[in-house]
XYZ file of N, CA and C in Angstrom:
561
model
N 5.021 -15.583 8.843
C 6.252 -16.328 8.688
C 7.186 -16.062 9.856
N 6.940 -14.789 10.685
C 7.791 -14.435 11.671
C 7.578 -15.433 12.658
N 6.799 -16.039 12.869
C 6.165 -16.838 14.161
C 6.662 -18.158 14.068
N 7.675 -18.362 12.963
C 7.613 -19.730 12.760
C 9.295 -19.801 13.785
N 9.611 -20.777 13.831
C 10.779 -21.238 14.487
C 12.402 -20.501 14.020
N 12.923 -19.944 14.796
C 13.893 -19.082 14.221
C 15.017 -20.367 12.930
N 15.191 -21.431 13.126
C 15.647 -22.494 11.983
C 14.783 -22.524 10.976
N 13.923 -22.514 11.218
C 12.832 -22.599 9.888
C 12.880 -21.113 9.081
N 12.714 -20.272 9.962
C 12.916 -18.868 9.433
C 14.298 -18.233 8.782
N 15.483 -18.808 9.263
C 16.439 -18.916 9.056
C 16.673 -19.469 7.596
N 16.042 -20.907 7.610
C 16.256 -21.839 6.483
C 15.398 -21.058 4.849
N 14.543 -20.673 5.685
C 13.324 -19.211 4.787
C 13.994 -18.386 4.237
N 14.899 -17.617 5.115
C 15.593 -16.735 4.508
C 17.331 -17.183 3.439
N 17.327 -18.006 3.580
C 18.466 -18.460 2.858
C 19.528 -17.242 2.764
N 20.049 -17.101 1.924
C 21.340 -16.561 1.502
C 21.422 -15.021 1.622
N 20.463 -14.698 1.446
C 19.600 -13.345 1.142
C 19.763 -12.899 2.859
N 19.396 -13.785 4.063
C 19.235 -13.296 5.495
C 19.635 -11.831 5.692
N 20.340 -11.369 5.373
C 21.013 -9.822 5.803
C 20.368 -9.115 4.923
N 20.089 -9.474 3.730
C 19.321 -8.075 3.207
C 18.049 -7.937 3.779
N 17.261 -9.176 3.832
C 16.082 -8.821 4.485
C 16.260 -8.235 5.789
N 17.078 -8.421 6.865
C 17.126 -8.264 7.956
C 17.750 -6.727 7.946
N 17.913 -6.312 6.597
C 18.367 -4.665 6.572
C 16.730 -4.163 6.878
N 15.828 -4.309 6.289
C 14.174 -3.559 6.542
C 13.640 -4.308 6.882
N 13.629 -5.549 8.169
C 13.092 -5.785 8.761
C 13.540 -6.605 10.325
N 13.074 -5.616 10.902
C 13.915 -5.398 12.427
C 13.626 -6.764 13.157
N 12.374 -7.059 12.968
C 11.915 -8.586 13.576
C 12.905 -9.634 13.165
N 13.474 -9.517 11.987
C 14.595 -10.743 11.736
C 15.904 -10.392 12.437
N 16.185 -9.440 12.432
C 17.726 -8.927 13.106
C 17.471 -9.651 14.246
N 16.178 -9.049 15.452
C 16.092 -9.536 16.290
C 15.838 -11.384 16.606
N 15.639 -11.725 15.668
C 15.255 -13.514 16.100
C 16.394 -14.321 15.306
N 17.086 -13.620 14.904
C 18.033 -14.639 13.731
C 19.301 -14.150 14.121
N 20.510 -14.746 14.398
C 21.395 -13.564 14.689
C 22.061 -13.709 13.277
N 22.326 -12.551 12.575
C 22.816 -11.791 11.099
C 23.636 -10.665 10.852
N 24.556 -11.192 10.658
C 25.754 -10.225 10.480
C 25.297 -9.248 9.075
N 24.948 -8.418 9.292
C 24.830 -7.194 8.482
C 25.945 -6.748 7.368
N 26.120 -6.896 6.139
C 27.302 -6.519 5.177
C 27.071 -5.159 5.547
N 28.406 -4.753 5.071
C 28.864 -2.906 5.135
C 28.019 -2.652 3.819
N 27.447 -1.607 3.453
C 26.838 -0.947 2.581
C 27.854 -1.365 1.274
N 27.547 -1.328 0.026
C 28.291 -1.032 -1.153
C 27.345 -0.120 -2.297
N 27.201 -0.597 -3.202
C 26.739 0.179 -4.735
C 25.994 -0.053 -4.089
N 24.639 0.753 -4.276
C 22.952 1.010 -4.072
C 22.506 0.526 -5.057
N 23.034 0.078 -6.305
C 22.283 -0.651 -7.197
C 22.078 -2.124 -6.883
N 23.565 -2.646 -6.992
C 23.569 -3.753 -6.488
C 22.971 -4.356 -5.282
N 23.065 -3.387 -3.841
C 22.148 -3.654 -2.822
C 20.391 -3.700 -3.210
N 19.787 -2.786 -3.836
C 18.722 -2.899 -4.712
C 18.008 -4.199 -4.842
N 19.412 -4.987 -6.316
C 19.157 -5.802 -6.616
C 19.110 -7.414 -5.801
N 20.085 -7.229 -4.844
C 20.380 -8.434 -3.799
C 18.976 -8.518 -2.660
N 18.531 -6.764 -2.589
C 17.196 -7.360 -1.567
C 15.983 -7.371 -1.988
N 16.247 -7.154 -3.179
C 14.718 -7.341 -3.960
C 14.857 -9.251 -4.725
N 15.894 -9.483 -4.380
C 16.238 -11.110 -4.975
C 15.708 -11.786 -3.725
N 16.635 -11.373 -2.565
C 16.460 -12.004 -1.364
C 14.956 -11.813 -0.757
N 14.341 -11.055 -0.845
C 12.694 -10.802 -0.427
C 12.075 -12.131 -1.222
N 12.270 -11.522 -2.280
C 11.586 -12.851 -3.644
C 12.213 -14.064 -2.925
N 12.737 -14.780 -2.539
C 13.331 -16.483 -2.272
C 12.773 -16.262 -0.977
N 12.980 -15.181 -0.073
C 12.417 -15.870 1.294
C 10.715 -15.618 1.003
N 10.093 -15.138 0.862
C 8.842 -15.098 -0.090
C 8.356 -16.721 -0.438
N 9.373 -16.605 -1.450
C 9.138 -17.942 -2.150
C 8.978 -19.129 -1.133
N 10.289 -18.893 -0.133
C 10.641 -20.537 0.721
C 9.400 -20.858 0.688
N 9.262 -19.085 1.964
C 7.916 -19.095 3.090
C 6.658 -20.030 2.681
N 6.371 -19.185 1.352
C 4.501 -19.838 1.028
C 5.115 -21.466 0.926
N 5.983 -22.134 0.274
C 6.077 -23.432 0.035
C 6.220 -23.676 1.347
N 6.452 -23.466 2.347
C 6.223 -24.063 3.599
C 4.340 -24.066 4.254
N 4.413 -22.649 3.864
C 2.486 -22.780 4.273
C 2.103 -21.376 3.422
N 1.032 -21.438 3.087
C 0.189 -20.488 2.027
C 0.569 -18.689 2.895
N 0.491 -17.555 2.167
C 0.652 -16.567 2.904
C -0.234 -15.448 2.243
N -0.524 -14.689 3.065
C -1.114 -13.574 2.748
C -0.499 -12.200 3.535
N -0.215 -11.282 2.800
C 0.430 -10.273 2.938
C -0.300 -8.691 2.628
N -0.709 -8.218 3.571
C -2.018 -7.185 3.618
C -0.625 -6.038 3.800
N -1.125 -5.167 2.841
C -0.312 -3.761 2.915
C -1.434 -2.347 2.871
N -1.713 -2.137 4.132
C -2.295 -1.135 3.849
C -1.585 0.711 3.547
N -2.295 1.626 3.130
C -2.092 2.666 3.097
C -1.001 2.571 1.855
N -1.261 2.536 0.588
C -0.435 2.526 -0.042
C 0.117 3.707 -1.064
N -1.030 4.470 -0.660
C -0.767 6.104 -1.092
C 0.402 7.155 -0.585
N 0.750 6.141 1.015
C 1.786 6.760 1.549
C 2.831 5.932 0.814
N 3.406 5.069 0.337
C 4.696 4.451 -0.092
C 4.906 4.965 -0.865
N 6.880 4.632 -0.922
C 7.628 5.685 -1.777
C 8.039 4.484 -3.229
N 8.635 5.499 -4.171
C 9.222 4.875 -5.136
C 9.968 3.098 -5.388
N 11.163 3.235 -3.844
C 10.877 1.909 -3.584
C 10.084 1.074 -3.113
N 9.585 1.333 -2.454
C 8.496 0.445 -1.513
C 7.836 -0.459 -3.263
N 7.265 1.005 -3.577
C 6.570 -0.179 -4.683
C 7.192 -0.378 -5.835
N 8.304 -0.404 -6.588
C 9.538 -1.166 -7.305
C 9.266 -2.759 -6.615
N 9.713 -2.701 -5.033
C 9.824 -4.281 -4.261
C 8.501 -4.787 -4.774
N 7.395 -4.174 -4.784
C 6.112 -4.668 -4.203
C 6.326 -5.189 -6.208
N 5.945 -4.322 -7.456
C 6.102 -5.052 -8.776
C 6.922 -5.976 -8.638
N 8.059 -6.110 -8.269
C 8.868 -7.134 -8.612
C 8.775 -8.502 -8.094
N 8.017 -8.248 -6.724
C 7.479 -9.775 -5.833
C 6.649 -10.238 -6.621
N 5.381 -9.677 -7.008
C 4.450 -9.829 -7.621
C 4.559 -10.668 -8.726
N 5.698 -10.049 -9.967
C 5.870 -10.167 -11.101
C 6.646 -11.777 -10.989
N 7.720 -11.641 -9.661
C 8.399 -12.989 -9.432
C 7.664 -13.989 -9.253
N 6.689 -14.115 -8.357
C 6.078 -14.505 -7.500
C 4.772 -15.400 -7.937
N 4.081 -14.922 -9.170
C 3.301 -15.581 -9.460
C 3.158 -16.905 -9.912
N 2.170 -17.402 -9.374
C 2.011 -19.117 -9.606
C 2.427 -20.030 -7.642
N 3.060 -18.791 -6.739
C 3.411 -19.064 -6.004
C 1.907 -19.303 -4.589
N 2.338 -19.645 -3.466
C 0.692 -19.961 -2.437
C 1.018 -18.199 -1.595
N 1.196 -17.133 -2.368
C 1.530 -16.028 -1.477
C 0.386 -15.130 -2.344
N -0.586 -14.106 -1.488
C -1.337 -13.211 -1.847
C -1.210 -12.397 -1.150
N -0.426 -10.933 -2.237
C -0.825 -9.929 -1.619
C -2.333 -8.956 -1.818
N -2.382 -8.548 -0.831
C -3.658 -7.275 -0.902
C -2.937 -6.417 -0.593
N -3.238 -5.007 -1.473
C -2.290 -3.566 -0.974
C -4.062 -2.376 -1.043
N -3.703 -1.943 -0.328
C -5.342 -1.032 0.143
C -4.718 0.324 -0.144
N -5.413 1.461 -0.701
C -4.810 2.549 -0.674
C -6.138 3.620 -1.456
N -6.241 4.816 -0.281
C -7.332 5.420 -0.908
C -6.781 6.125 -2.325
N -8.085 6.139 -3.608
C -7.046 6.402 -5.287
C -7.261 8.176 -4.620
N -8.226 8.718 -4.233
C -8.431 9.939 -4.049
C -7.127 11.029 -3.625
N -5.884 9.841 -3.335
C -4.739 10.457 -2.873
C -3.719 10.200 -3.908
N -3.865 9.673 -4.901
C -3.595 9.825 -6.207
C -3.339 9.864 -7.366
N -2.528 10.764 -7.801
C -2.496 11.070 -9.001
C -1.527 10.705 -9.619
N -1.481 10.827 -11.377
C -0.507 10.531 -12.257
C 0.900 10.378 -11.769
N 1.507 11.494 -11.092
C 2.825 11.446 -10.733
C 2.881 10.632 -10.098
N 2.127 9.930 -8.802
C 2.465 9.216 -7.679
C 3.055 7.623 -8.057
N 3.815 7.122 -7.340
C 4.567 5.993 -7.271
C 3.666 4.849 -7.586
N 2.546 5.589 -6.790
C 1.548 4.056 -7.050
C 0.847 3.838 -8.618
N 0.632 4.669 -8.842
C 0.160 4.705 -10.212
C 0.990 4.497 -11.051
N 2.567 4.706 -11.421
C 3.457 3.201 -12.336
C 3.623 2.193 -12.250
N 3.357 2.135 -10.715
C 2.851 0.529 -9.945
C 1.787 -0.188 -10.120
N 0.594 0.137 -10.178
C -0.513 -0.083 -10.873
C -0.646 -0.573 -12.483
N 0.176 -0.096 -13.079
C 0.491 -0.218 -14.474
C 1.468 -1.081 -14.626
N 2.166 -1.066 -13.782
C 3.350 -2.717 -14.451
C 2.196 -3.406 -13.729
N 1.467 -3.850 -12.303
C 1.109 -4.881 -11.991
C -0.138 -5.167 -12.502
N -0.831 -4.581 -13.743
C -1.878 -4.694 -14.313
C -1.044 -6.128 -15.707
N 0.106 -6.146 -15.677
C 0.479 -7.075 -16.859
C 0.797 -8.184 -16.099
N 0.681 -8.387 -14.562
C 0.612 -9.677 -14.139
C -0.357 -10.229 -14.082
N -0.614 -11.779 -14.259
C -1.455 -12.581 -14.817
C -2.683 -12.203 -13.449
N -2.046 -12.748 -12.452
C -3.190 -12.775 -11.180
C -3.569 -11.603 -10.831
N -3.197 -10.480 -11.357
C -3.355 -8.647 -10.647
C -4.662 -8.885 -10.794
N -5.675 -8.596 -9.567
C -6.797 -8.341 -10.279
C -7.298 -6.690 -8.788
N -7.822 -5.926 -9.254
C -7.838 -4.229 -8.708
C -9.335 -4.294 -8.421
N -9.913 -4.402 -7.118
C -10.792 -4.271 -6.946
C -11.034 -3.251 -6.458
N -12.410 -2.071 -7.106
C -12.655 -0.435 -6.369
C -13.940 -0.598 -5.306
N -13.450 -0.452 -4.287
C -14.436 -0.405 -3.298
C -15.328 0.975 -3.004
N -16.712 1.150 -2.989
C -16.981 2.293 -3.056
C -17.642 2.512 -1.321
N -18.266 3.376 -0.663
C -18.612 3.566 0.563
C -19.853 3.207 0.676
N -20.641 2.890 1.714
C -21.895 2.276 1.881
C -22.985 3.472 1.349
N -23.859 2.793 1.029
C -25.220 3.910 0.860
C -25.786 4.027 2.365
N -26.923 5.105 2.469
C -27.490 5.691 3.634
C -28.068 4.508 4.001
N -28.590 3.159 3.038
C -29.356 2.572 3.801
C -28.331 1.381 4.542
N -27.098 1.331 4.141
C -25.996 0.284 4.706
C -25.806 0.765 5.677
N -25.455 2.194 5.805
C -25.143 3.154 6.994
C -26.085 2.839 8.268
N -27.487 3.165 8.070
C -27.876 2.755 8.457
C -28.407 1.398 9.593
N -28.091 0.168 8.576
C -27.833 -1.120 9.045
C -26.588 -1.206 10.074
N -24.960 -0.830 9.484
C -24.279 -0.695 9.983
C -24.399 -0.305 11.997
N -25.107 1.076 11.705
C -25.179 1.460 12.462
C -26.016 1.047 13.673
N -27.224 0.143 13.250
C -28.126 -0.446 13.865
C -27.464 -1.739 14.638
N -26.680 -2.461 13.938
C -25.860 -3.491 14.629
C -24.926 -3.007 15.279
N -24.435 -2.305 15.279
C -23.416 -1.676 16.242
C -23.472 -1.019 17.724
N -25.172 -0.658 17.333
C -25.982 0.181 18.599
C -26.876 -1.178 19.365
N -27.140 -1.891 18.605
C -28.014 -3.410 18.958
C -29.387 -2.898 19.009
N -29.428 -1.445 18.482
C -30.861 -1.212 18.260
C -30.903 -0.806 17.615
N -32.498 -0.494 16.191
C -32.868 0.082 15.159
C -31.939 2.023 15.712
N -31.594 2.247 14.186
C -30.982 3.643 14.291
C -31.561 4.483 13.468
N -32.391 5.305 14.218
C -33.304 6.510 13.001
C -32.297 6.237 11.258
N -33.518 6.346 10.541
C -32.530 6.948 9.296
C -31.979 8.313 9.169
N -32.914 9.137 9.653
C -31.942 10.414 9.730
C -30.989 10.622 10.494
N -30.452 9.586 11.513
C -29.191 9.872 12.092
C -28.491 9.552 11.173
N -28.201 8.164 10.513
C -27.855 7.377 9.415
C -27.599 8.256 8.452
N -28.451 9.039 7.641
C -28.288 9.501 6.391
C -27.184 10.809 7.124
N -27.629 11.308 8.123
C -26.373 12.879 8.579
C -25.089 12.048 8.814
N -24.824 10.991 9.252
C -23.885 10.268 9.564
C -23.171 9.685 7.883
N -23.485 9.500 7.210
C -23.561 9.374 5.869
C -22.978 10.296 5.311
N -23.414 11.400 4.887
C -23.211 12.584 4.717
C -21.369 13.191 5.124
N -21.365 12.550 6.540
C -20.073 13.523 7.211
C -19.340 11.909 6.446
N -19.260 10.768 6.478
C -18.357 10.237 5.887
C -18.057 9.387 4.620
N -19.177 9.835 3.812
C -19.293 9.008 2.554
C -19.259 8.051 2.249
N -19.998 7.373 3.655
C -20.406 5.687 3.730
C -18.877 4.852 3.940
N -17.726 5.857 4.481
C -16.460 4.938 4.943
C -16.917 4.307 5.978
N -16.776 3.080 6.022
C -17.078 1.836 7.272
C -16.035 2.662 8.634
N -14.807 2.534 8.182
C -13.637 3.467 9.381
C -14.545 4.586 10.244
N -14.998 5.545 9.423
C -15.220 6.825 9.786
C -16.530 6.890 10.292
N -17.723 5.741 10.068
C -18.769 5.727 10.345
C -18.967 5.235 12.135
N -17.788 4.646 11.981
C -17.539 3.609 13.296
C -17.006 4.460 14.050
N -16.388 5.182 13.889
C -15.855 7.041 14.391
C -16.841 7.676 14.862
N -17.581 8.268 14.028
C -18.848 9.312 14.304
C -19.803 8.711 15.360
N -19.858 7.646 15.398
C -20.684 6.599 15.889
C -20.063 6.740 17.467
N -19.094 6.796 17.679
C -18.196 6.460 18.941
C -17.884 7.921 19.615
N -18.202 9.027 18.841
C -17.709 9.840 19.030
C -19.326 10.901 19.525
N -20.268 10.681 18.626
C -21.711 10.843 19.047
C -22.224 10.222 20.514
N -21.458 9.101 20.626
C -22.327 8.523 21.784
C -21.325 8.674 22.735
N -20.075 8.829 22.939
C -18.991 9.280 23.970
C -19.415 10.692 24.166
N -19.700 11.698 23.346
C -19.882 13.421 23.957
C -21.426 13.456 24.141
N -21.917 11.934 23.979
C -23.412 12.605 25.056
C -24.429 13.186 23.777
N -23.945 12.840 22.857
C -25.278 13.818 21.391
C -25.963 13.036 21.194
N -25.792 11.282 21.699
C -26.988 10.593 21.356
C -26.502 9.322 22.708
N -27.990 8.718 22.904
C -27.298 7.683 23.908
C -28.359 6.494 23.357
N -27.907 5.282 23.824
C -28.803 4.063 23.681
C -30.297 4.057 24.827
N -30.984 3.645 23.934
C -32.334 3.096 24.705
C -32.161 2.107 25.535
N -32.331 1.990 26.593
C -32.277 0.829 27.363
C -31.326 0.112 27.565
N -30.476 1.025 27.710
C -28.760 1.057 28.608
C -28.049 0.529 27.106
């Protein structure tokens, strides 16, 4: 939505413009927005979690959106309050978010996990668990990446150090053949 024409973006952000443009620096910079003086933290709360929701809203009715949030184990209390409440607003709307976040980081107390639980009562929530490749994906992986067949026992030790994470496999991989522990056949 940032890419679109600062009038259009403008017209996107409606009324709301300054709150969004409080957490997000790309609008300060393309829109010029007089910033209100701080007041109640509740009320500010409530004005940029309204104003997110309508420019949200304009946006997709102008063109469909998708909104990728990764690392969501790191976000705090607000972060995901905004993120239920878009969601909860939002549905029926042309906007999809995806939020990625390893669960291994946590637990009961964490922010994300009351978050998880209100956005399990929205209609469209749907939580997909991704698990890591097996030795023989690893494998494959690894074979297309090298453009040649890759022992399985490199594969399965390579496996092993990252529990079939695609990220980390692509790591070991880069990191094996940069210090010289393995090289390609035929350049």
């Amino acid at each position: 939505a940032l890419v679109r024409e600062s009038d259009a973006l403008q017209e996107e952000l409606g009324t709301g413009a300054g709150e969004v443009a409080r957490i997000v620096s790309e609008i300060r910079d393309r829109v010029a927005i007089e910033l209100a003086p701080p007041g109640n933290p509740e009320e500010e709360r409530f004005r940029l979690f309204q104003a997110v929701g309508a420019f949200l809203r304009n946006a997709s009715a102008a063109q469909a959106l998708c909104i990728v949030l990764e690392d969501l184990q790191d976000a705090d209390k607000g972060t995901m309050e905004l993120l239920v409440h878009v969601a909860r607003s939002l549905s029926g709307t042309r906007l999809l978010i995806v939020g990625t976040y390893r669960d291994v980081e946590v637990d009961r107390r964490h922010p994300l996990s009351a978050a998880l639980a209100d956005l399990r009562r929205v209609e469209s929530f749907a939580r997909i668990s991704l698990r890591g490749l097996t030795p023989d994906e690893v494998q494959r992986m690894l074979s297309n990446i090298a453009g040649q067949d890759v022992p399985y026992v490199l594969a399965e030790a390579i496996y092993r150090q990252t529990e079939g994470n695609p990220l980390f496999i692509q790591e070991v991989a880069r990191y094996i053949l940069e210090s010289g522990l393995a090289h390609r056949e035929g350049g």
